[in-house]
PDB file of C-alpha atoms in Angstrom:
ATOM      1  CA  UNK A 207       8.107 -14.706  13.957  1.00 77.00           C
ATOM      2  CA  UNK A 208       9.714 -11.352  13.288  1.00 90.00           C
ATOM      3  CA  UNK A 209       7.726  -8.449  11.853  1.00 91.00           C
ATOM      4  CA  UNK A 210       9.134  -8.580   8.341  1.00 93.00           C
ATOM      5  CA  UNK A 211       8.483 -12.329   8.107  1.00 93.00           C
ATOM      6  CA  UNK A 212       4.973 -11.852   9.479  1.00 95.00           C
ATOM      7  CA  UNK A 213       4.130  -9.223   6.869  1.00 96.00           C
ATOM      8  CA  UNK A 214       5.616 -11.385   4.090  1.00 95.00           C
ATOM      9  CA  UNK A 215       3.612 -14.444   5.224  1.00 95.00           C
ATOM     10  CA  UNK A 216       0.333 -12.562   5.405  1.00 96.00           C
ATOM     11  CA  UNK A 217       0.869 -10.538   2.251  1.00 96.00           C
ATOM     12  CA  UNK A 218       1.343 -13.722   0.228  1.00 94.00           C
ATOM     13  CA  UNK A 219      -1.477 -15.512   2.091  1.00 94.00           C
ATOM     14  CA  UNK A 220      -4.042 -12.808   1.341  1.00 96.00           C
ATOM     15  CA  UNK A 221      -2.820 -12.144  -2.203  1.00 95.00           C
ATOM     16  CA  UNK A 222      -2.922 -15.829  -3.177  1.00 93.00           C
ATOM     17  CA  UNK A 223      -6.305 -16.364  -1.483  1.00 92.00           C
ATOM     18  CA  UNK A 224      -7.671 -13.565  -3.664  1.00 94.00           C
ATOM     19  CA  UNK A 225      -6.027 -15.024  -6.779  1.00 92.00           C
ATOM     20  CA  UNK A 226      -4.014 -11.855  -7.429  1.00 93.00           C
ATOM     21  CA  UNK A 227      -0.635 -11.898  -9.127  1.00 92.00           C
ATOM     22  CA  UNK A 228       2.172  -9.763  -7.722  1.00 93.00           C
ATOM     23  CA  UNK A 229       1.953  -7.703 -10.887  1.00 94.00           C
ATOM     24  CA  UNK A 230      -1.780  -6.999 -10.452  1.00 95.00           C
ATOM     25  CA  UNK A 231      -1.462  -6.179  -6.748  1.00 96.00           C
ATOM     26  CA  UNK A 232       1.526  -3.928  -7.392  1.00 96.00           C
ATOM     27  CA  UNK A 233      -0.429  -2.025 -10.044  1.00 96.00           C
ATOM     28  CA  UNK A 234      -3.471  -1.712  -7.756  1.00 96.00           C
ATOM     29  CA  UNK A 235      -1.313  -0.479  -4.857  1.00 96.00           C
ATOM     30  CA  UNK A 236       0.835   1.819  -7.007  1.00 96.00           C
ATOM     31  CA  UNK A 237       4.147   0.124  -6.177  1.00 95.00           C
ATOM     32  CA  UNK A 238       6.804  -1.608  -8.256  1.00 96.00           C
ATOM     33  CA  UNK A 239       6.224  -5.347  -8.787  1.00 94.00           C
ATOM     34  CA  UNK A 240       9.841  -6.158  -7.933  1.00 95.00           C
ATOM     35  CA  UNK A 241       9.489  -4.276  -4.649  1.00 96.00           C
ATOM     36  CA  UNK A 242       6.324  -6.221  -3.811  1.00 95.00           C
ATOM     37  CA  UNK A 243       8.185  -9.451  -4.558  1.00 94.00           C
ATOM     38  CA  UNK A 244      10.946  -8.263  -2.239  1.00 96.00           C
ATOM     39  CA  UNK A 245       8.385  -7.763   0.512  1.00 96.00           C
ATOM     40  CA  UNK A 246       7.205 -11.349   0.096  1.00 94.00           C
ATOM     41  CA  UNK A 247      10.824 -12.591   0.161  1.00 94.00           C
ATOM     42  CA  UNK A 248      11.577 -10.486   3.260  1.00 95.00           C
ATOM     43  CA  UNK A 249      14.332  -8.470   1.590  1.00 95.00           C
ATOM     44  CA  UNK A 250      12.461  -5.162   1.678  1.00 94.00           C
ATOM     45  CA  UNK A 251      11.379  -3.216   4.751  1.00 93.00           C
ATOM     46  CA  UNK A 252       8.029  -1.497   4.094  1.00 93.00           C
ATOM     47  CA  UNK A 253       6.802   1.732   5.656  1.00 95.00           C
ATOM     48  CA  UNK A 254       3.451   1.908   7.397  1.00 95.00           C
ATOM     49  CA  UNK A 255       2.191   4.148   4.583  1.00 96.00           C
ATOM     50  CA  UNK A 256       3.079   1.477   2.021  1.00 96.00           C
ATOM     51  CA  UNK A 257       1.383  -1.228   4.096  1.00 96.00           C
ATOM     52  CA  UNK A 258      -1.717   0.988   4.196  1.00 97.00           C
ATOM     53  CA  UNK A 259      -1.717   1.176   0.380  1.00 96.00           C
ATOM     54  CA  UNK A 260      -1.274  -2.582   0.023  1.00 97.00           C
ATOM     55  CA  UNK A 261      -4.005  -3.366   2.563  1.00 97.00           C
ATOM     56  CA  UNK A 262      -6.341  -0.976   0.768  1.00 97.00           C
ATOM     57  CA  UNK A 263      -5.568  -2.597  -2.589  1.00 97.00           C
ATOM     58  CA  UNK A 264      -6.315  -6.000  -1.023  1.00 97.00           C
ATOM     59  CA  UNK A 265      -9.511  -4.625   0.611  1.00 97.00           C
ATOM     60  CA  UNK A 266      -8.426  -5.866   4.035  1.00 97.00           C
ATOM     61  CA  UNK A 267      -7.737  -4.022   7.283  1.00 98.00           C
ATOM     62  CA  UNK A 268      -4.079  -3.227   7.944  1.00 97.00           C
ATOM     63  CA  UNK A 269      -4.174  -5.605  10.915  1.00 96.00           C
ATOM     64  CA  UNK A 270      -4.687  -8.525   8.477  1.00 96.00           C
ATOM     65  CA  UNK A 271      -1.028  -8.159   7.481  1.00 96.00           C
ATOM     66  CA  UNK A 272       0.006  -8.831  11.105  1.00 95.00           C
ATOM     67  CA  UNK A 273      -2.016 -11.981  11.874  1.00 94.00           C
ATOM     68  CA  UNK A 274       0.178 -14.564  13.615  1.00 94.00           C
ATOM     69  CA  UNK A 275      -0.166 -17.933  11.859  1.00 90.00           C
ATOM     70  CA  UNK A 276      -1.183 -20.970  13.865  1.00 87.00           C
ATOM     71  CA  UNK A 277       1.653 -23.104  15.153  1.00 89.00           C
ATOM     72  CA  UNK A 278       2.645 -25.613  12.499  1.00 83.00           C
ATOM     73  CA  UNK A 279       0.816 -23.762   9.711  1.00 85.00           C
ATOM     74  CA  UNK A 280       2.264 -24.386   6.276  1.00 83.00           C
ATOM     75  CA  UNK A 281       3.601 -21.343   4.426  1.00 80.00           C
ATOM     76  CA  UNK A 282       1.333 -19.919   1.721  1.00 80.00           C
ATOM     77  CA  UNK A 283       2.134 -21.349  -1.689  1.00 77.00           C
ATOM     78  CA  UNK A 284       2.674 -18.766  -4.432  1.00 74.00           C
ATOM     79  CA  UNK A 285       0.499 -18.720  -7.525  1.00 73.00           C
ATOM     80  CA  UNK A 286       1.916 -20.448 -10.609  1.00 75.00           C
ATOM     81  CA  UNK A 287       4.295 -18.203 -12.548  1.00 70.00           C
ATOM     82  CA  UNK A 288       3.885 -16.919 -16.044  1.00 62.00           C
ATOM     83  CA  UNK A 289       1.167 -15.076 -17.878  1.00 60.00           C
ATOM     84  CA  UNK A 290      -2.336 -16.432 -18.229  1.00 57.00           C
ATOM     85  CA  UNK A 291      -3.356 -17.553 -21.688  1.00 54.00           C
TER      86      UNK A 291
END
């Protein structure tokens, strides 16, 4: 798995496990929500400084964004879309 795909996989995995929306995480990390979505879709190439901010907002070590998934692991499922009521 290439680096960008690995970061995207783990970013979504940790964010969903914590029940955070992209919007909430983006606000906590001080980045644009669309950019965060681009990271999860592998269309953006983050800097190490940005990954530091995201890891801090998720309260995980930076290395958590580089964990190699087990062979055959299913991709993390995104949270349902839309606003909560």
